[in-house]
Short mmCIF file of N, CA and C and ligand atoms in Angstrom, two decimals:
data_model
loop_
_atom_site.label_atom_id
_atom_site.label_comp_id
_atom_site.label_asym_id
_atom_site.label_seq_id
_atom_site.Cartn_x
_atom_site.Cartn_y
_atom_site.Cartn_z
N MET A 26 134.62 94.69 100.01
CA MET A 26 134.16 95.16 101.33
C MET A 26 135.37 95.39 102.23
N VAL A 27 135.42 96.58 102.87
CA VAL A 27 136.57 96.88 103.73
C VAL A 27 136.25 96.50 105.17
N ASN A 28 137.16 95.76 105.79
CA ASN A 28 136.99 95.28 107.16
C ASN A 28 137.12 96.42 108.16
N LEU A 29 136.25 96.42 109.17
CA LEU A 29 136.30 97.47 110.21
C LEU A 29 137.67 97.61 110.85
N ASN A 30 138.32 96.45 111.09
CA ASN A 30 139.62 96.47 111.78
C ASN A 30 140.69 97.24 111.02
N SER A 31 140.51 97.38 109.71
CA SER A 31 141.54 98.06 108.93
C SER A 31 141.43 99.58 109.03
N TYR A 32 140.36 100.07 109.70
CA TYR A 32 140.14 101.52 109.81
C TYR A 32 140.76 102.14 111.06
N TYR A 33 141.24 101.31 111.98
CA TYR A 33 141.76 101.90 113.21
C TYR A 33 142.88 101.05 113.80
N GLN A 34 143.59 101.70 114.74
CA GLN A 34 144.73 101.01 115.36
C GLN A 34 144.96 101.67 116.71
N LEU A 35 145.18 100.90 117.73
CA LEU A 35 145.58 101.46 119.03
C LEU A 35 147.10 101.41 119.11
N ILE A 36 147.71 102.51 119.40
CA ILE A 36 149.19 102.60 119.38
C ILE A 36 149.70 103.00 120.76
N THR A 37 150.56 102.18 121.32
CA THR A 37 151.15 102.49 122.62
C THR A 37 152.32 103.44 122.42
N LEU A 38 152.30 104.53 123.16
CA LEU A 38 153.33 105.55 123.05
C LEU A 38 154.40 105.33 124.11
N PRO A 39 155.60 105.88 123.88
CA PRO A 39 156.64 105.74 124.88
C PRO A 39 156.22 106.40 126.21
N LYS A 40 156.68 105.83 127.28
CA LYS A 40 156.37 106.40 128.61
C LYS A 40 157.67 106.37 129.40
N VAL A 41 158.18 107.54 129.72
CA VAL A 41 159.44 107.64 130.46
C VAL A 41 159.07 107.92 131.91
N THR A 42 159.39 106.98 132.75
CA THR A 42 158.99 107.09 134.17
C THR A 42 160.24 107.23 135.03
N ASP A 43 160.23 108.21 135.90
CA ASP A 43 161.25 108.27 136.94
C ASP A 43 160.64 108.86 138.18
N SER A 44 161.44 109.21 139.15
CA SER A 44 160.89 109.66 140.44
C SER A 44 160.12 110.97 140.32
N ARG A 45 160.28 111.66 139.15
CA ARG A 45 159.59 112.93 138.95
C ARG A 45 158.24 112.76 138.24
N GLY A 46 157.91 111.53 137.91
CA GLY A 46 156.63 111.30 137.24
C GLY A 46 156.82 110.67 135.88
N ASN A 47 155.77 110.78 135.04
CA ASN A 47 155.78 110.15 133.71
C ASN A 47 155.89 111.21 132.63
N LEU A 48 156.52 110.83 131.52
CA LEU A 48 156.57 111.70 130.34
C LEU A 48 156.27 110.83 129.12
N THR A 49 155.31 111.26 128.33
CA THR A 49 154.99 110.55 127.09
C THR A 49 155.17 111.51 125.92
N PHE A 50 155.72 111.03 124.83
CA PHE A 50 155.97 111.90 123.68
C PHE A 50 155.55 111.19 122.40
N MET A 51 155.41 111.98 121.36
CA MET A 51 155.10 111.39 120.03
C MET A 51 155.58 112.34 118.97
N GLU A 52 155.95 111.78 117.86
CA GLU A 52 156.39 112.58 116.72
C GLU A 52 155.63 112.10 115.47
N GLY A 53 155.41 113.04 114.56
CA GLY A 53 154.75 112.68 113.31
C GLY A 53 155.62 111.75 112.49
N ASN A 54 154.97 110.83 111.79
CA ASN A 54 155.65 109.83 110.98
C ASN A 54 156.53 108.88 111.79
N LYS A 55 156.40 108.95 113.10
CA LYS A 55 157.09 107.97 113.96
C LYS A 55 156.01 107.26 114.76
N GLN A 56 155.84 107.65 116.04
CA GLN A 56 154.77 106.99 116.82
C GLN A 56 153.40 107.31 116.21
N VAL A 57 153.25 108.56 115.75
CA VAL A 57 151.99 108.95 115.08
C VAL A 57 152.20 108.61 113.59
N PRO A 58 151.36 107.75 113.03
CA PRO A 58 151.70 107.23 111.68
C PRO A 58 151.32 108.14 110.50
N PHE A 59 151.45 109.43 110.68
CA PHE A 59 151.25 110.38 109.59
C PHE A 59 151.90 111.70 109.97
N GLU A 60 152.07 112.55 109.00
CA GLU A 60 152.63 113.88 109.28
C GLU A 60 151.53 114.72 109.96
N VAL A 61 151.85 115.34 111.07
CA VAL A 61 150.85 116.07 111.83
C VAL A 61 150.76 117.51 111.33
N LYS A 62 149.53 117.89 110.88
CA LYS A 62 149.33 119.26 110.36
C LYS A 62 148.53 120.12 111.34
N ARG A 63 147.84 119.46 112.27
CA ARG A 63 146.92 120.22 113.13
C ARG A 63 146.76 119.51 114.45
N VAL A 64 146.61 120.29 115.51
CA VAL A 64 146.34 119.76 116.84
C VAL A 64 145.12 120.49 117.39
N TYR A 65 144.20 119.77 117.98
CA TYR A 65 143.09 120.43 118.70
C TYR A 65 142.76 119.58 119.91
N TYR A 66 142.03 120.19 120.81
CA TYR A 66 141.64 119.41 122.00
C TYR A 66 140.22 119.73 122.41
N ILE A 67 139.62 118.76 123.02
CA ILE A 67 138.21 118.81 123.42
C ILE A 67 138.17 118.63 124.94
N TYR A 68 137.45 119.51 125.59
CA TYR A 68 137.44 119.50 127.06
C TYR A 68 136.16 120.14 127.55
N ASP A 69 135.88 119.99 128.85
CA ASP A 69 134.66 120.52 129.45
C ASP A 69 133.39 120.01 128.73
N VAL A 70 133.42 118.73 128.33
CA VAL A 70 132.25 118.15 127.69
C VAL A 70 131.21 117.84 128.77
N PRO A 71 130.01 118.42 128.67
CA PRO A 71 128.99 118.13 129.71
C PRO A 71 128.63 116.65 129.69
N GLU A 72 128.15 116.20 130.83
CA GLU A 72 127.76 114.79 131.00
C GLU A 72 126.74 114.40 129.91
N ASN A 73 126.92 113.24 129.37
CA ASN A 73 125.97 112.66 128.37
C ASN A 73 126.00 113.34 127.00
N LYS A 74 126.90 114.29 126.79
CA LYS A 74 127.00 114.90 125.45
C LYS A 74 127.88 114.02 124.55
N THR A 75 127.51 113.99 123.29
CA THR A 75 128.24 113.17 122.33
C THR A 75 128.75 114.07 121.21
N ARG A 76 129.80 113.64 120.53
CA ARG A 76 130.42 114.46 119.47
C ARG A 76 130.79 113.56 118.30
N GLY A 77 131.28 114.17 117.27
CA GLY A 77 131.70 113.41 116.09
C GLY A 77 130.56 113.36 115.08
N TYR A 78 130.06 112.14 114.84
CA TYR A 78 129.00 111.90 113.85
C TYR A 78 129.46 112.35 112.48
N HIS A 79 130.62 111.90 112.09
CA HIS A 79 131.11 112.21 110.76
C HIS A 79 132.16 111.21 110.33
N SER A 80 132.50 111.31 109.06
CA SER A 80 133.59 110.53 108.48
C SER A 80 134.43 111.51 107.67
N HIS A 81 135.68 111.12 107.40
CA HIS A 81 136.54 111.99 106.59
C HIS A 81 136.90 111.30 105.28
N TYR A 82 137.12 112.09 104.27
CA TYR A 82 137.57 111.57 102.99
C TYR A 82 139.08 111.25 103.05
N ASP A 83 139.88 112.18 103.56
CA ASP A 83 141.32 112.04 103.50
C ASP A 83 142.04 112.08 104.85
N GLN A 84 141.41 112.69 105.81
CA GLN A 84 142.09 113.00 107.05
C GLN A 84 142.29 111.79 107.99
N HIS A 85 143.49 111.64 108.47
CA HIS A 85 143.76 110.69 109.56
C HIS A 85 143.74 111.44 110.89
N GLN A 86 143.29 110.77 111.92
CA GLN A 86 143.30 111.40 113.25
C GLN A 86 143.94 110.45 114.25
N PHE A 87 144.49 111.07 115.31
CA PHE A 87 145.10 110.30 116.38
C PHE A 87 144.58 110.90 117.68
N LEU A 88 143.80 110.12 118.41
CA LEU A 88 143.11 110.64 119.60
C LEU A 88 143.71 110.03 120.88
N ILE A 89 143.91 110.88 121.86
CA ILE A 89 144.48 110.43 123.14
C ILE A 89 143.64 111.05 124.28
N ALA A 90 143.36 110.26 125.29
CA ALA A 90 142.75 110.78 126.52
C ALA A 90 143.92 111.22 127.41
N ILE A 91 144.30 112.50 127.31
CA ILE A 91 145.38 113.02 128.13
C ILE A 91 144.95 112.97 129.63
N ASN A 92 143.66 113.19 129.84
CA ASN A 92 143.11 113.05 131.19
C ASN A 92 141.73 112.38 131.06
N GLY A 93 141.41 111.50 131.97
CA GLY A 93 140.09 110.89 131.98
C GLY A 93 139.93 109.88 130.86
N SER A 94 138.71 109.74 130.39
CA SER A 94 138.42 108.72 129.37
C SER A 94 137.23 109.11 128.50
N PHE A 95 137.18 108.50 127.34
CA PHE A 95 136.01 108.63 126.47
C PHE A 95 135.92 107.35 125.63
N GLU A 96 134.84 107.24 124.91
CA GLU A 96 134.66 106.05 124.07
C GLU A 96 134.42 106.50 122.64
N VAL A 97 134.88 105.72 121.70
CA VAL A 97 134.67 106.01 120.28
C VAL A 97 133.90 104.85 119.67
N VAL A 98 132.79 105.14 119.04
CA VAL A 98 132.06 104.13 118.29
C VAL A 98 132.48 104.28 116.84
N LEU A 99 132.98 103.20 116.25
CA LEU A 99 133.39 103.18 114.86
C LEU A 99 132.37 102.36 114.10
N ASP A 100 131.98 102.83 112.94
CA ASP A 100 130.84 102.22 112.24
C ASP A 100 131.08 102.28 110.73
N THR A 101 131.11 101.13 110.10
CA THR A 101 131.23 101.10 108.63
C THR A 101 129.87 101.04 107.95
N GLY A 102 128.79 100.94 108.75
CA GLY A 102 127.48 100.70 108.18
C GLY A 102 127.14 99.22 108.21
N ARG A 103 128.17 98.38 108.14
CA ARG A 103 127.97 96.92 108.21
C ARG A 103 128.46 96.37 109.55
N GLU A 104 129.53 96.99 110.07
CA GLU A 104 130.11 96.54 111.36
C GLU A 104 130.30 97.77 112.26
N GLN A 105 130.20 97.53 113.55
CA GLN A 105 130.41 98.59 114.54
C GLN A 105 131.32 98.04 115.64
N CYS A 106 132.09 98.91 116.26
CA CYS A 106 132.79 98.54 117.47
C CYS A 106 132.94 99.74 118.37
N ARG A 107 133.23 99.50 119.63
CA ARG A 107 133.40 100.55 120.61
C ARG A 107 134.80 100.46 121.21
N ILE A 108 135.53 101.53 121.15
CA ILE A 108 136.88 101.54 121.71
C ILE A 108 136.89 102.46 122.91
N ILE A 109 137.40 101.98 124.01
CA ILE A 109 137.55 102.82 125.21
C ILE A 109 138.95 103.42 125.17
N VAL A 110 139.01 104.74 125.24
CA VAL A 110 140.29 105.45 125.21
C VAL A 110 140.47 106.03 126.60
N ASP A 111 141.41 105.50 127.36
CA ASP A 111 141.48 105.89 128.77
C ASP A 111 142.90 105.89 129.33
N ASN A 112 143.88 105.95 128.43
CA ASN A 112 145.26 105.85 128.92
C ASN A 112 146.10 106.91 128.20
N PRO A 113 146.76 107.80 128.95
CA PRO A 113 147.51 108.89 128.29
C PRO A 113 148.70 108.40 127.48
N ASN A 114 149.02 107.12 127.54
CA ASN A 114 150.09 106.68 126.63
C ASN A 114 149.60 105.67 125.59
N ILE A 115 148.29 105.71 125.29
CA ILE A 115 147.78 104.92 124.16
C ILE A 115 146.93 105.82 123.29
N GLY A 116 147.27 105.86 122.00
CA GLY A 116 146.54 106.69 121.04
C GLY A 116 145.70 105.83 120.13
N LEU A 117 144.57 106.38 119.72
CA LEU A 117 143.69 105.69 118.76
C LEU A 117 143.85 106.35 117.40
N HIS A 118 144.41 105.61 116.45
CA HIS A 118 144.54 106.12 115.08
C HIS A 118 143.27 105.78 114.33
N ILE A 119 142.58 106.82 113.87
CA ILE A 119 141.36 106.62 113.08
C ILE A 119 141.68 107.03 111.64
N LYS A 120 141.53 106.09 110.74
CA LYS A 120 141.87 106.36 109.33
C LYS A 120 140.67 106.97 108.62
N PRO A 121 140.90 107.54 107.45
CA PRO A 121 139.76 108.12 106.71
C PRO A 121 138.77 107.05 106.33
N GLY A 122 137.50 107.44 106.15
CA GLY A 122 136.49 106.54 105.61
C GLY A 122 135.66 105.81 106.63
N ILE A 123 135.83 106.15 107.93
CA ILE A 123 135.04 105.44 108.95
C ILE A 123 134.18 106.44 109.73
N TRP A 124 132.90 106.11 109.85
CA TRP A 124 131.97 106.95 110.64
C TRP A 124 132.34 106.82 112.11
N HIS A 125 132.47 107.93 112.82
CA HIS A 125 132.83 107.83 114.24
C HIS A 125 132.08 108.81 115.12
N VAL A 126 131.81 108.33 116.32
CA VAL A 126 131.09 109.10 117.33
C VAL A 126 131.89 109.00 118.63
N MET A 127 132.06 110.13 119.30
CA MET A 127 132.74 110.12 120.62
C MET A 127 131.68 110.29 121.70
N GLU A 128 131.73 109.44 122.72
CA GLU A 128 130.71 109.54 123.77
C GLU A 128 131.29 109.07 125.11
N ASN A 129 130.42 109.16 126.13
CA ASN A 129 130.82 108.75 127.50
C ASN A 129 132.12 109.44 127.95
N PHE A 130 132.19 110.72 127.74
CA PHE A 130 133.33 111.49 128.23
C PHE A 130 133.27 111.51 129.76
N SER A 131 134.37 111.17 130.40
CA SER A 131 134.38 111.25 131.86
C SER A 131 134.48 112.72 132.29
N LYS A 132 134.10 112.99 133.52
CA LYS A 132 134.23 114.34 134.05
C LYS A 132 135.71 114.75 134.00
N GLY A 133 135.98 115.91 133.45
CA GLY A 133 137.37 116.37 133.42
C GLY A 133 138.18 115.78 132.28
N CYS A 134 137.52 115.06 131.36
CA CYS A 134 138.24 114.42 130.25
C CYS A 134 138.90 115.49 129.37
N LEU A 135 140.12 115.22 128.99
CA LEU A 135 140.83 116.08 128.02
C LEU A 135 141.26 115.20 126.86
N LEU A 136 140.61 115.46 125.70
CA LEU A 136 140.88 114.65 124.50
C LEU A 136 141.82 115.45 123.61
N LEU A 137 142.99 114.91 123.38
CA LEU A 137 143.94 115.56 122.47
C LEU A 137 143.84 114.88 121.11
N ALA A 138 143.67 115.69 120.05
CA ALA A 138 143.56 115.14 118.69
C ALA A 138 144.65 115.71 117.80
N LEU A 139 145.34 114.80 117.10
CA LEU A 139 146.31 115.20 116.08
C LEU A 139 145.70 114.84 114.75
N SER A 140 145.93 115.71 113.75
CA SER A 140 145.30 115.45 112.46
C SER A 140 146.33 115.57 111.33
N SER A 141 146.08 114.82 110.29
CA SER A 141 147.00 114.82 109.14
C SER A 141 146.75 116.01 108.20
N HIS A 142 145.64 116.72 108.41
CA HIS A 142 145.27 117.80 107.49
C HIS A 142 144.88 119.04 108.27
N GLU A 143 145.02 120.18 107.62
CA GLU A 143 144.46 121.40 108.17
C GLU A 143 142.96 121.28 108.12
N TYR A 144 142.27 122.11 108.90
CA TYR A 144 140.81 122.02 108.93
C TYR A 144 140.21 122.36 107.57
N ASP A 145 139.34 121.48 107.08
CA ASP A 145 138.70 121.71 105.78
C ASP A 145 137.34 121.01 105.83
N GLU A 146 136.30 121.80 105.90
CA GLU A 146 134.96 121.22 106.05
C GLU A 146 134.60 120.29 104.87
N SER A 147 135.20 120.53 103.71
CA SER A 147 134.86 119.67 102.57
C SER A 147 135.44 118.27 102.70
N ASP A 148 136.26 118.04 103.72
CA ASP A 148 136.78 116.69 103.97
C ASP A 148 135.80 115.87 104.83
N TYR A 149 134.73 116.51 105.30
CA TYR A 149 133.78 115.84 106.20
C TYR A 149 132.58 115.28 105.45
N ILE A 150 132.13 114.07 105.83
CA ILE A 150 130.77 113.63 105.52
C ILE A 150 130.03 113.67 106.85
N ARG A 151 129.05 114.52 106.97
CA ARG A 151 128.33 114.67 108.24
C ARG A 151 126.93 114.07 108.21
N ASP A 152 126.56 113.54 107.06
CA ASP A 152 125.23 112.93 106.92
C ASP A 152 125.39 111.41 106.84
N TYR A 153 124.79 110.70 107.80
CA TYR A 153 125.01 109.26 107.89
C TYR A 153 124.51 108.52 106.64
N ASN A 154 123.38 108.96 106.10
CA ASN A 154 122.87 108.30 104.89
C ASN A 154 123.80 108.52 103.72
N GLN A 155 124.36 109.69 103.64
CA GLN A 155 125.34 109.98 102.58
C GLN A 155 126.57 109.09 102.75
N TYR A 156 127.00 108.93 104.02
CA TYR A 156 128.15 108.06 104.32
C TYR A 156 127.84 106.63 103.82
N LEU A 157 126.67 106.14 104.19
CA LEU A 157 126.31 104.76 103.80
C LEU A 157 126.31 104.61 102.28
N LYS A 158 125.80 105.63 101.62
CA LYS A 158 125.73 105.58 100.16
C LYS A 158 127.15 105.51 99.58
N GLU A 159 128.04 106.31 100.12
CA GLU A 159 129.42 106.33 99.59
C GLU A 159 130.18 105.07 99.97
N GLN A 160 129.85 104.48 101.13
CA GLN A 160 130.48 103.22 101.56
C GLN A 160 130.14 102.09 100.60
N THR A 161 128.87 102.04 100.19
CA THR A 161 128.45 100.92 99.34
C THR A 161 129.10 101.00 97.96
N MET A 162 129.62 102.19 97.66
CA MET A 162 130.29 102.32 96.34
C MET A 162 131.75 101.86 96.39
N LEU A 163 132.27 101.62 97.62
CA LEU A 163 133.67 101.22 97.76
C LEU A 163 133.90 99.80 97.25
P1 TYD B 14 132.92 119.49 115.18
O1 TYD B 14 133.35 118.86 113.90
O2 TYD B 14 131.44 119.63 115.39
O3 TYD B 14 133.57 118.76 116.40
P2 TYD B 14 133.49 117.19 116.81
O4 TYD B 14 134.32 116.45 115.80
O5 TYD B 14 134.06 117.11 118.18
O6 TYD B 14 132.06 116.78 116.73
O7 TYD B 14 133.59 120.92 115.26
C1 TYD B 14 133.02 121.97 116.02
C2 TYD B 14 133.27 123.27 115.32
O8 TYD B 14 134.65 123.60 115.32
C3 TYD B 14 132.82 123.23 113.86
O9 TYD B 14 132.19 124.45 113.58
C4 TYD B 14 134.12 123.16 113.08
C5 TYD B 14 135.12 123.84 114.01
N1 TYD B 14 136.48 123.33 113.90
C6 TYD B 14 137.47 124.15 113.39
O10 TYD B 14 137.22 125.30 113.01
N2 TYD B 14 138.74 123.67 113.32
C7 TYD B 14 139.05 122.42 113.73
O11 TYD B 14 140.23 122.02 113.65
C8 TYD B 14 138.02 121.57 114.23
C9 TYD B 14 138.32 120.15 114.67
C10 TYD B 14 136.75 122.05 114.29
#
């Protein structure tokens, strides 16, 4: 049985502060713990809308609330937790194999996502029952 905690990690990114404001940066295989192949962002999410509802076979993701906040529910089928992502210098690393849902997007939230793979629909499990079936085989 794989422990829920082993599927994710919150990573604090560098923050360079001076009189001109803050600057945060990240590089693949350094602060971001995988080689980055793809970047996408989610924005203008209407109130009460939720996203995600899938798991990946191979893909790692790194999610940051560049502006505002959102919550991620992580679910192995046996354990669940909720992570609040609300700081532009903290990233949530989501490893493959965990069911995840994004919800409670604040008004004006900008979610930046870095991914270890190019987009490939065959890397997704979008059916929760299918996910549970594959989890029990682990
Ligand atoms: P979807 O997986 O539903 O987004 P979320 O994870 O936020 O629930 O993706 C929405 C659509 O965008 C879907 O048709 C797949 C497409 N898409 C791409 O073409 N490339 C990408 O990199 C991503 C993330 C999604």
